[in-house]
Short mmCIF file of C-alpha atoms and ligand atoms in Angstrom, two decimals:
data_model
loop_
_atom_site.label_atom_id
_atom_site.label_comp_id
_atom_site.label_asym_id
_atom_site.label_seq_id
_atom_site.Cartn_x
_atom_site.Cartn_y
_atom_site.Cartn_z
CA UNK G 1 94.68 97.20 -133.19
CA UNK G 2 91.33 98.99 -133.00
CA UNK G 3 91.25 102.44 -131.04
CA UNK G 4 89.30 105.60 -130.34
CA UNK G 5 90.49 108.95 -131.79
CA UNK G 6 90.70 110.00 -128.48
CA UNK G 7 93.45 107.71 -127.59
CA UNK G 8 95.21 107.34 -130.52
CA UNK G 9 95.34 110.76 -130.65
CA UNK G 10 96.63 111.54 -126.65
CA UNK G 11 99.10 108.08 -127.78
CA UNK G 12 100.52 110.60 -130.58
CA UNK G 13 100.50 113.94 -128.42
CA UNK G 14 102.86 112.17 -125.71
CA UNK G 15 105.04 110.89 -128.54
CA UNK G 16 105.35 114.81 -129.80
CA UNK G 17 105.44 115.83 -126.04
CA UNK G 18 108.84 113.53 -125.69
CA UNK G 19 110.08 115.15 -128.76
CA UNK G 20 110.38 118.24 -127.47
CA UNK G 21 106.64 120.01 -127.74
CA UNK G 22 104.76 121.68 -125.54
CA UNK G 23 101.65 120.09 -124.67
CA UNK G 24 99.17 122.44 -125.80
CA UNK G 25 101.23 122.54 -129.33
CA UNK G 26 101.37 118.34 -129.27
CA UNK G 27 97.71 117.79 -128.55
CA UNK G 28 96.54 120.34 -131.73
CA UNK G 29 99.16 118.68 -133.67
CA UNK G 30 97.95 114.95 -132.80
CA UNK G 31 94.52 116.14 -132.89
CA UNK G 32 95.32 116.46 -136.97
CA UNK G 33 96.99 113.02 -138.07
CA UNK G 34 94.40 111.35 -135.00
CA UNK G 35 91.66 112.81 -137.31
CA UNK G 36 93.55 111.61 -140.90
CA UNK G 37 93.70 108.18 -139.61
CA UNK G 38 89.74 108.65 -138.93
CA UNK G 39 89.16 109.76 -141.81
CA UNK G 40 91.48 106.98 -143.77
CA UNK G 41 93.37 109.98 -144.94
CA UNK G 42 96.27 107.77 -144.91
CA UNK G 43 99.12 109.85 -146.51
CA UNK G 44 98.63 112.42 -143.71
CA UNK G 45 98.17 109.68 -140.77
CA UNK G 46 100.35 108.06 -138.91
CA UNK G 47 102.55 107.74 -142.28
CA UNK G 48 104.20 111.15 -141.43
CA UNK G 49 105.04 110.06 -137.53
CA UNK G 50 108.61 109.52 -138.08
CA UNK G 51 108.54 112.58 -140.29
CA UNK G 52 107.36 114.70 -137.78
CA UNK G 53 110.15 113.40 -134.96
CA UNK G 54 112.86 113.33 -137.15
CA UNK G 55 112.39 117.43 -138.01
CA UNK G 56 111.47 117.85 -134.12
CA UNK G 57 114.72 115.68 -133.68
CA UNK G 58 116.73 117.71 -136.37
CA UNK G 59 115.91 121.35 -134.27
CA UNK G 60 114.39 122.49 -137.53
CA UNK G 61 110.92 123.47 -135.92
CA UNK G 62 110.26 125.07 -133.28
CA UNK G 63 108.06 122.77 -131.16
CA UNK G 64 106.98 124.72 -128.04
CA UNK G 65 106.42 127.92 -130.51
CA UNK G 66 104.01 130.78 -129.09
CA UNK G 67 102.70 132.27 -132.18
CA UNK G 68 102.13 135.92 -132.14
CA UNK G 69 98.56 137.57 -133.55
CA UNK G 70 98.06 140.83 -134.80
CA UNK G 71 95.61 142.64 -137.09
CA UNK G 72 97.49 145.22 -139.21
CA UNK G 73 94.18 145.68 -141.01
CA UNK G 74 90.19 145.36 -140.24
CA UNK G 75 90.19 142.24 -141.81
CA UNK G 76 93.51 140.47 -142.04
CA UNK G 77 94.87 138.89 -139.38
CA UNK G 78 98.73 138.18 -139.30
CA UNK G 79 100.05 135.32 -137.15
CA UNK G 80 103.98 134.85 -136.92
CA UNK G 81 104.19 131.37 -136.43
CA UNK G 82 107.35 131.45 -134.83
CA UNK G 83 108.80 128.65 -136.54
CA UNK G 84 106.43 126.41 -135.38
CA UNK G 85 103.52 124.03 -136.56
CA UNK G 86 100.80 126.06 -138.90
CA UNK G 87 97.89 124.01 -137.30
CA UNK G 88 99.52 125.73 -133.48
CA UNK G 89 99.04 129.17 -135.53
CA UNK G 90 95.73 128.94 -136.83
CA UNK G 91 94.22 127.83 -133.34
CA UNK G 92 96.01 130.88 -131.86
CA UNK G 93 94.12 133.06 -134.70
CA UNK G 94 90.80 130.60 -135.15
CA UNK G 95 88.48 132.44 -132.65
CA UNK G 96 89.34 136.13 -133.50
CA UNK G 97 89.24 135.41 -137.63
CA UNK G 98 85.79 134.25 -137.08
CA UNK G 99 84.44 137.43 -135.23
CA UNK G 100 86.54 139.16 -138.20
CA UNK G 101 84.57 137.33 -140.87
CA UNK G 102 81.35 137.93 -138.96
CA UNK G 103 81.85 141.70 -138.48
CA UNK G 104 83.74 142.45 -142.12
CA UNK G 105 82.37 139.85 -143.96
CA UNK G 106 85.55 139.01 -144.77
CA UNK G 107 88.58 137.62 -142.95
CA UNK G 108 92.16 137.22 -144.36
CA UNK G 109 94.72 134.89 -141.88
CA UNK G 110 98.21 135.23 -143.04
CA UNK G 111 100.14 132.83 -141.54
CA UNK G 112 104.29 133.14 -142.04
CA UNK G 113 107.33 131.16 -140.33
CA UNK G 114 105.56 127.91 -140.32
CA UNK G 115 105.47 124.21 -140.86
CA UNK G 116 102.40 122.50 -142.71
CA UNK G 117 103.06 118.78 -142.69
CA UNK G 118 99.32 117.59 -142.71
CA UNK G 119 96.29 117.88 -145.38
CA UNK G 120 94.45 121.14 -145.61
CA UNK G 121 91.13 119.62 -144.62
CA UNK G 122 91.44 119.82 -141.06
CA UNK G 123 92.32 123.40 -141.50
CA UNK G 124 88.97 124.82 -143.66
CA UNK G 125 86.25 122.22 -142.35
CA UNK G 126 85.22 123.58 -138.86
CA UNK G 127 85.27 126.65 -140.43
CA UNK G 128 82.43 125.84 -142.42
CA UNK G 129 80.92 124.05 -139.74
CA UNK G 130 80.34 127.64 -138.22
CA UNK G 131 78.98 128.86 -141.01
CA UNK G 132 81.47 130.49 -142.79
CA UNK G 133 82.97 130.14 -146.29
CA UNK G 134 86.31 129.16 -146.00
CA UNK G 135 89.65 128.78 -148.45
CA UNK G 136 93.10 127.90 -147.74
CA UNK G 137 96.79 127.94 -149.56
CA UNK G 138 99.75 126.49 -148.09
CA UNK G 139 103.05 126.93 -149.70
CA UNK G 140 106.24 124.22 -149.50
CA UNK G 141 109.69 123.27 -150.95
CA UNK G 142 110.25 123.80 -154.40
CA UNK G 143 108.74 120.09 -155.45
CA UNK G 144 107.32 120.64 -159.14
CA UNK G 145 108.96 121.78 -162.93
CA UNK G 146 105.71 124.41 -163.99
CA UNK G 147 105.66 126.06 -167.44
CA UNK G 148 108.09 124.31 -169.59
CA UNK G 149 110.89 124.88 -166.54
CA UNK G 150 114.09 122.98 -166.28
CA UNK G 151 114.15 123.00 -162.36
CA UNK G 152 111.59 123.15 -159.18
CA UNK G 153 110.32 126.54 -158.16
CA UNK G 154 107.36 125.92 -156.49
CA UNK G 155 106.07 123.27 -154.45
CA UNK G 156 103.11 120.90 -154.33
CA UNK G 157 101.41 123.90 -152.90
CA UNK G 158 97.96 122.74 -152.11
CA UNK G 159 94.75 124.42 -151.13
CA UNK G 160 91.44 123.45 -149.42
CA UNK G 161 87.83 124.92 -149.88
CA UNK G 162 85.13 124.54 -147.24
CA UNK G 163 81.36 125.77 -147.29
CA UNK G 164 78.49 125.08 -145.76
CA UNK G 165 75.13 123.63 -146.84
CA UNK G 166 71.52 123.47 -144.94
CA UNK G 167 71.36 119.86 -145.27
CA UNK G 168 74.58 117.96 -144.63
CA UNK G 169 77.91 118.48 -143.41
CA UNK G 170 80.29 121.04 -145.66
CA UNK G 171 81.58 120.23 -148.98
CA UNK G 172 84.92 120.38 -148.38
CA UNK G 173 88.14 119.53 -151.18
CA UNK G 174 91.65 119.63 -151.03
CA UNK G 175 94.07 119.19 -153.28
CA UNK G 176 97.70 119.55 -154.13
CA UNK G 177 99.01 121.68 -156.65
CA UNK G 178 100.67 118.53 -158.19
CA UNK G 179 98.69 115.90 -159.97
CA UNK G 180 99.87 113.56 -156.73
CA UNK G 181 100.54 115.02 -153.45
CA UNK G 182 104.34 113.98 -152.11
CA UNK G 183 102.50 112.09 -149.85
CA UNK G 184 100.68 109.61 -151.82
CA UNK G 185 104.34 109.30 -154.03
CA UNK G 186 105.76 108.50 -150.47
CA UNK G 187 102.91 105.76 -150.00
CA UNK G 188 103.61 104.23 -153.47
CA UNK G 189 107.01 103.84 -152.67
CA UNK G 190 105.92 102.28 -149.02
CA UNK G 191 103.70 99.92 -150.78
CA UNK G 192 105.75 99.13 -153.37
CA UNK G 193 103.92 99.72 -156.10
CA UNK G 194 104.29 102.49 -159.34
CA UNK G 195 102.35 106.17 -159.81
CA UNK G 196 100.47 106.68 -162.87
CA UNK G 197 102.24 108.21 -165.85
CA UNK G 198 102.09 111.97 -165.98
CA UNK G 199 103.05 112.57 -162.06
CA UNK G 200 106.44 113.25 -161.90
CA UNK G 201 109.80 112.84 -163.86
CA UNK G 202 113.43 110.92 -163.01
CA UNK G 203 116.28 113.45 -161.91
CA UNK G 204 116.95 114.33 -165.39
CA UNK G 205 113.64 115.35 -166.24
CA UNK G 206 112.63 112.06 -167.82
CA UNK G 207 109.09 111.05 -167.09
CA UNK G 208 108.72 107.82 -164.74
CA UNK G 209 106.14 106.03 -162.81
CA UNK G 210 108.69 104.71 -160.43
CA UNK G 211 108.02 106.82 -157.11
CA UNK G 212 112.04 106.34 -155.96
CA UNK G 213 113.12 108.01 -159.27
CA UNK G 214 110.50 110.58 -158.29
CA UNK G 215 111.52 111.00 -155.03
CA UNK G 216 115.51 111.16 -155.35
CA UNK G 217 116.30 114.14 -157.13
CA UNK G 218 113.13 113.93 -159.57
CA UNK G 219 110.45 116.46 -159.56
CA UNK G 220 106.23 116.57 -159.80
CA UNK G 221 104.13 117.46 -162.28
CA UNK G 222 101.47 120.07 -161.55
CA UNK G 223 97.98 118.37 -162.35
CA UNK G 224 96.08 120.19 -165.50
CA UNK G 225 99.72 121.12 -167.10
CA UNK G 226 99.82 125.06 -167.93
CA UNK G 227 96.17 125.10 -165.78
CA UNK G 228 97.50 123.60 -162.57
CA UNK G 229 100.96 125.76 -162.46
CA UNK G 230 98.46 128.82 -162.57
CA UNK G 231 97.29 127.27 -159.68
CA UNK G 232 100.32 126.72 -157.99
CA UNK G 233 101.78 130.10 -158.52
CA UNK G 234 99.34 131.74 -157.12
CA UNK G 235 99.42 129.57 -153.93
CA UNK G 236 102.82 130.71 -153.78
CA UNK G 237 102.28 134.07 -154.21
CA UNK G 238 99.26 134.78 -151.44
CA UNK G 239 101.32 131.74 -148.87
CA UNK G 240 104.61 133.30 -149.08
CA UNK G 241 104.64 136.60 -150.68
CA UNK G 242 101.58 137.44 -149.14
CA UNK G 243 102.05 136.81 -145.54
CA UNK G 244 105.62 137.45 -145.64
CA UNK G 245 106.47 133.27 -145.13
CA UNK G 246 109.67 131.87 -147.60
CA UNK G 247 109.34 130.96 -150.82
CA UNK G 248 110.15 127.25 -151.58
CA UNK G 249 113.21 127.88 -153.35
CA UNK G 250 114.35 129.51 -150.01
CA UNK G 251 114.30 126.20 -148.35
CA UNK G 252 117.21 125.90 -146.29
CA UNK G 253 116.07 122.25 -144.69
CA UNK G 254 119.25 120.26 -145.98
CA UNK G 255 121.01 122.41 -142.97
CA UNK G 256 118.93 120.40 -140.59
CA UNK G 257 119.51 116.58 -141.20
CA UNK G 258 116.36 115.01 -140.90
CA UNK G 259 114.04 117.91 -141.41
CA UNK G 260 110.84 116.74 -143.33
CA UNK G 261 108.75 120.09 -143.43
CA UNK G 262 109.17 123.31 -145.23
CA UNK G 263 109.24 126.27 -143.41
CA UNK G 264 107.28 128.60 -145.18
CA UNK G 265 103.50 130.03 -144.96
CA UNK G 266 100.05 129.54 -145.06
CA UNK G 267 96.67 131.88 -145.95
CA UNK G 268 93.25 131.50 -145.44
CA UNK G 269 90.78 133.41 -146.77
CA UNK G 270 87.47 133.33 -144.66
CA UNK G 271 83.92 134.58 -145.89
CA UNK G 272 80.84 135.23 -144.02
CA UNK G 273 78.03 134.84 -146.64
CA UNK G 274 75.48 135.88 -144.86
CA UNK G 275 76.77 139.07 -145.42
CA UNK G 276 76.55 138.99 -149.20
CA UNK G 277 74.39 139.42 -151.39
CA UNK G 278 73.44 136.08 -152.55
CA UNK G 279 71.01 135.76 -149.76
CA UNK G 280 70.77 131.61 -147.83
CA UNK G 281 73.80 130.37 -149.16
CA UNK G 282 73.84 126.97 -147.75
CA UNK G 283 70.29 126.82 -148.96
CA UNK G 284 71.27 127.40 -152.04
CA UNK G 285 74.82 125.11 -151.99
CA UNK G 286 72.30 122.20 -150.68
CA UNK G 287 70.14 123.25 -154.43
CA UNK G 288 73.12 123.06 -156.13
CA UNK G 289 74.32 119.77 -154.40
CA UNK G 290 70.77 118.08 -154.98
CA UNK G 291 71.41 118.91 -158.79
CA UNK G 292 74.83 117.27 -158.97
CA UNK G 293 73.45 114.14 -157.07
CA UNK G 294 70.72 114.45 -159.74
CA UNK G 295 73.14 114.22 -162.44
CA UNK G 296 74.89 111.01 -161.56
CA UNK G 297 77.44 112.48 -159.38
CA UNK G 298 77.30 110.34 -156.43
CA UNK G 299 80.68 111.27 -154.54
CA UNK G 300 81.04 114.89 -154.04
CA UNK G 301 85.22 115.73 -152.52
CA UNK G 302 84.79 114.54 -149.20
CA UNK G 303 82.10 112.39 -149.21
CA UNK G 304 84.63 108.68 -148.90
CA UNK G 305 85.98 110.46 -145.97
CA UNK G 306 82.74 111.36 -144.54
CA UNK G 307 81.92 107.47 -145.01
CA UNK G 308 85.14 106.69 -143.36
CA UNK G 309 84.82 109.05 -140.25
CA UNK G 310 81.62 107.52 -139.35
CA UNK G 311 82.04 104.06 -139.83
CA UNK G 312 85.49 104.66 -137.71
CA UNK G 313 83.61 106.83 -134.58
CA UNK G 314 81.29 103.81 -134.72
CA UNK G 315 83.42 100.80 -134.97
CA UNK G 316 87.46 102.75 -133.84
CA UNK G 317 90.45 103.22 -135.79
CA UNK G 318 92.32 100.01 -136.83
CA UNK G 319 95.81 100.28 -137.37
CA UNK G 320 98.45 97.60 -137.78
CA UNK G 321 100.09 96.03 -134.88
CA UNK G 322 103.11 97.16 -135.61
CA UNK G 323 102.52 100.70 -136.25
CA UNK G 324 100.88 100.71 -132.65
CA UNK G 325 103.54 99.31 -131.39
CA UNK G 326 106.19 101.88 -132.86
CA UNK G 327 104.08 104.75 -131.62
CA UNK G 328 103.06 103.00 -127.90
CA UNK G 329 107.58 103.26 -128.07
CA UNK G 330 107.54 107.16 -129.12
CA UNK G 331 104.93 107.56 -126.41
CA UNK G 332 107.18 105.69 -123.63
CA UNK G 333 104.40 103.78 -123.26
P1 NDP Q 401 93.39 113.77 -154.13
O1 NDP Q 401 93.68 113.89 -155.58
O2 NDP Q 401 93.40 112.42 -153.52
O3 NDP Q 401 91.96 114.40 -153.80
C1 NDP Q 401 91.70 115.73 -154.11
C2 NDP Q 401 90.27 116.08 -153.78
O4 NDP Q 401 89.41 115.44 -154.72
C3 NDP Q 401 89.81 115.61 -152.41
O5 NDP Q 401 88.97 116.58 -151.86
C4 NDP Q 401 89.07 114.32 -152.69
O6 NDP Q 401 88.01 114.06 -151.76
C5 NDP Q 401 88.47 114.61 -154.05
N1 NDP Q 401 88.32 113.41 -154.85
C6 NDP Q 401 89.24 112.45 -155.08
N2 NDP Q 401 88.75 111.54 -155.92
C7 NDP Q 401 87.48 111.94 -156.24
C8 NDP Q 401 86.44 111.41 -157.08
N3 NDP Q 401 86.60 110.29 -157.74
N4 NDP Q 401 85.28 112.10 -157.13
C9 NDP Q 401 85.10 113.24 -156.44
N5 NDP Q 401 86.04 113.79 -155.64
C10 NDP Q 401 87.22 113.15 -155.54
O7 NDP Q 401 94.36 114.73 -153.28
P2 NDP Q 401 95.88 115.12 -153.55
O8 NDP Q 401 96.66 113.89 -153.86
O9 NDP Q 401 95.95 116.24 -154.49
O10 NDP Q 401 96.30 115.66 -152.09
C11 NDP Q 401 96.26 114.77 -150.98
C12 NDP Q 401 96.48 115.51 -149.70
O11 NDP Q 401 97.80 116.01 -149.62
C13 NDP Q 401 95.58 116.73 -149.49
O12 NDP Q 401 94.92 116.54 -148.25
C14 NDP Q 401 96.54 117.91 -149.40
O13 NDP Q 401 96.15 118.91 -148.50
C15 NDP Q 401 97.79 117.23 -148.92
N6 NDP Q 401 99.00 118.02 -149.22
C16 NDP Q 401 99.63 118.66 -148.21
C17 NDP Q 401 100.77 119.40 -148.45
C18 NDP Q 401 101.44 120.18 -147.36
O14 NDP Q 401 102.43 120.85 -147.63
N7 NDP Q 401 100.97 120.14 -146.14
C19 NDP Q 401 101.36 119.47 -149.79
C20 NDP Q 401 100.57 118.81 -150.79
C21 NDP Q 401 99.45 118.08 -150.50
P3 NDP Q 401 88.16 112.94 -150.59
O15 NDP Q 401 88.97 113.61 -149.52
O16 NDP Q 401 86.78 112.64 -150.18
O17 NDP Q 401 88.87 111.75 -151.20
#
């Protein structure tokens, strides 16, 4: 089946809308796995549909959430999410963190009481599209053994960076915490096929490739070993502590059979650098991009998904017949 983000991604917002969201909070929510399918960000796509309505099923999120915006400070903004979606959240905040970052040169969203089930790109990109600088954390369920640890603390707690440069679109990564994100483990075990050694270990700690073992009662692996826990603890400790969202070991999901997300928090760190002192940054960021090119590297983080976008805005989306079918079924179509 071949379609246009636009459809697939009202086709998704009427499946949420049955599910119990509102349809302003549906179509933001669609608008991000419409746009991971475009991108063939597949473990974010249409992968996490049943994911989504089985926690919107279970009463563990809060679909027709209002988030709440205040500014305790000149520059951070706090959003309560109201135990709803993060991406609901950060649209309620987008606009007024922007004229933050534009008047402070600095803008800090804290985001608590909410449900990240999606990639961070979506998040920091048309940030940097506006010319900002722009860095996000998201915290989850305790997922991953850090530091020589004989249980999970933290979770795959991934973060995004977005900036801009004069001559292209943004350079934008995003990465998990772990060396694999859930998500791709999920996909392995969808596909049927193993991880590579050095993502995760069996329930008793043992390390395995096989993405079951992984996934029942075994744990991740942070990527970088000592490096990449660093990493993860601090995404904990500005996405929960922070912003005053749970910590992953608070999860209390198993309460709510079916529940896929965590409830917990999300920050974003915003910079205006035109307002620094390094004068034309994406002048320069296009300088230092021309080097790397130079050097032999010819895919910068999001350039495959740049590829992707554009080849699927030109030719549509295809997704299999029977996942269109499924969701044409969620949709009451
Ligand atoms: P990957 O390891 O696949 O990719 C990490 C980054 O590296 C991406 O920006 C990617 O760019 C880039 N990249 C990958 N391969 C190369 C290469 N060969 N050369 C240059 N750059 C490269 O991501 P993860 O598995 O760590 O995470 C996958 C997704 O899972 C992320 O979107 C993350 O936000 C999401 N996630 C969400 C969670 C949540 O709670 N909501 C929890 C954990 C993860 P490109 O995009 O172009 O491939």
């Amino acid at each position: 089946m071949i379609i246009t983000e636009a459809a697939l991604g009202a086709l998704i917002a009427r499946a949420f809308e049955r599910h119990g969201m509102t349809p302003h909070n549906a179509a933001i929510v669609a608008g991000v796995v419409a746009a991971a399918e475009r991108d063939g960000a597949a473990s974010h796509g249409l992968l996490r549909l049943d994911g989504y309505i089985a926690t919107l099923n279970s009463g563990w999120v809060n679909g027709e959430a209002v988030p709440v915006v205040t500014q305790p400070a000149p520059a951070i903004l706090a959003v309560d999410a109201c135990n709803g979606f993060a991406q609901v959240a950060l649209a309620a905040a987008r606009e007024q963190a922007i004229a933050t970052a534009r008047r402070e040169g600095l803008a800090a969203i804290c985001i608590h009481d909410s449900h990240h089930f999606a990639a961070l790109w979506p998040d920091v990109e048309p940030f940097a599209e506006r010319g900002l600088i722009a860095i996000a954390m998201v915290n989850a369920r305790s997922r991953i053994v850090i530091w020589g640890g004989k249980r999970k603390v933290l979770g795959t707690n991934p973060m995004a960076f977005a900036c801009p440069r004069s001559d292209g679109p943004p350079v934008v990564w995003d990465q998990a915490s772990s060396l694999r994100a859930q998500g791709e483990v999920l996909k392995a075990r969808v596909e049927g096929h193993a991880v590579s050694e050095g993502v995760g270990l069996d329930a008793e700690g043992v390390p395995t490739t096989d993405p079951a073992k992984i996934l029942d009662g075994g744990s991740l692996l942070p990527f970088g070993a000592h490096k990449g826990a660093g990493i993860a603890f601090m995404v904990e400790v500005l996405a929960a502590a922070m912003t005053g969202g749970r910590f992953g070991f608070q999860d209390d999901s198993p309460k709510f059979p079916g529940a896929q997300t965590s409830r917990a928090g999300q920050f974003l760190l915003l910079i205006d650098p035109s307002r620094g002192p390094g004068g034309d940054a994406p002048s320069r960021i296009a300088v230092l991009v021309a080097m790397l090119r130079e050097a032999g590297s010819d895919r910068l983080p999001g350039d495959e998904r740049c590829h992707r976008r554009a080849r699927a805005v030109e030719d549509g989306i295809a997704i299999p017949d029977a996942t269109y079918a499924k969701l044409c079924k969620l949709a009451g179509e």
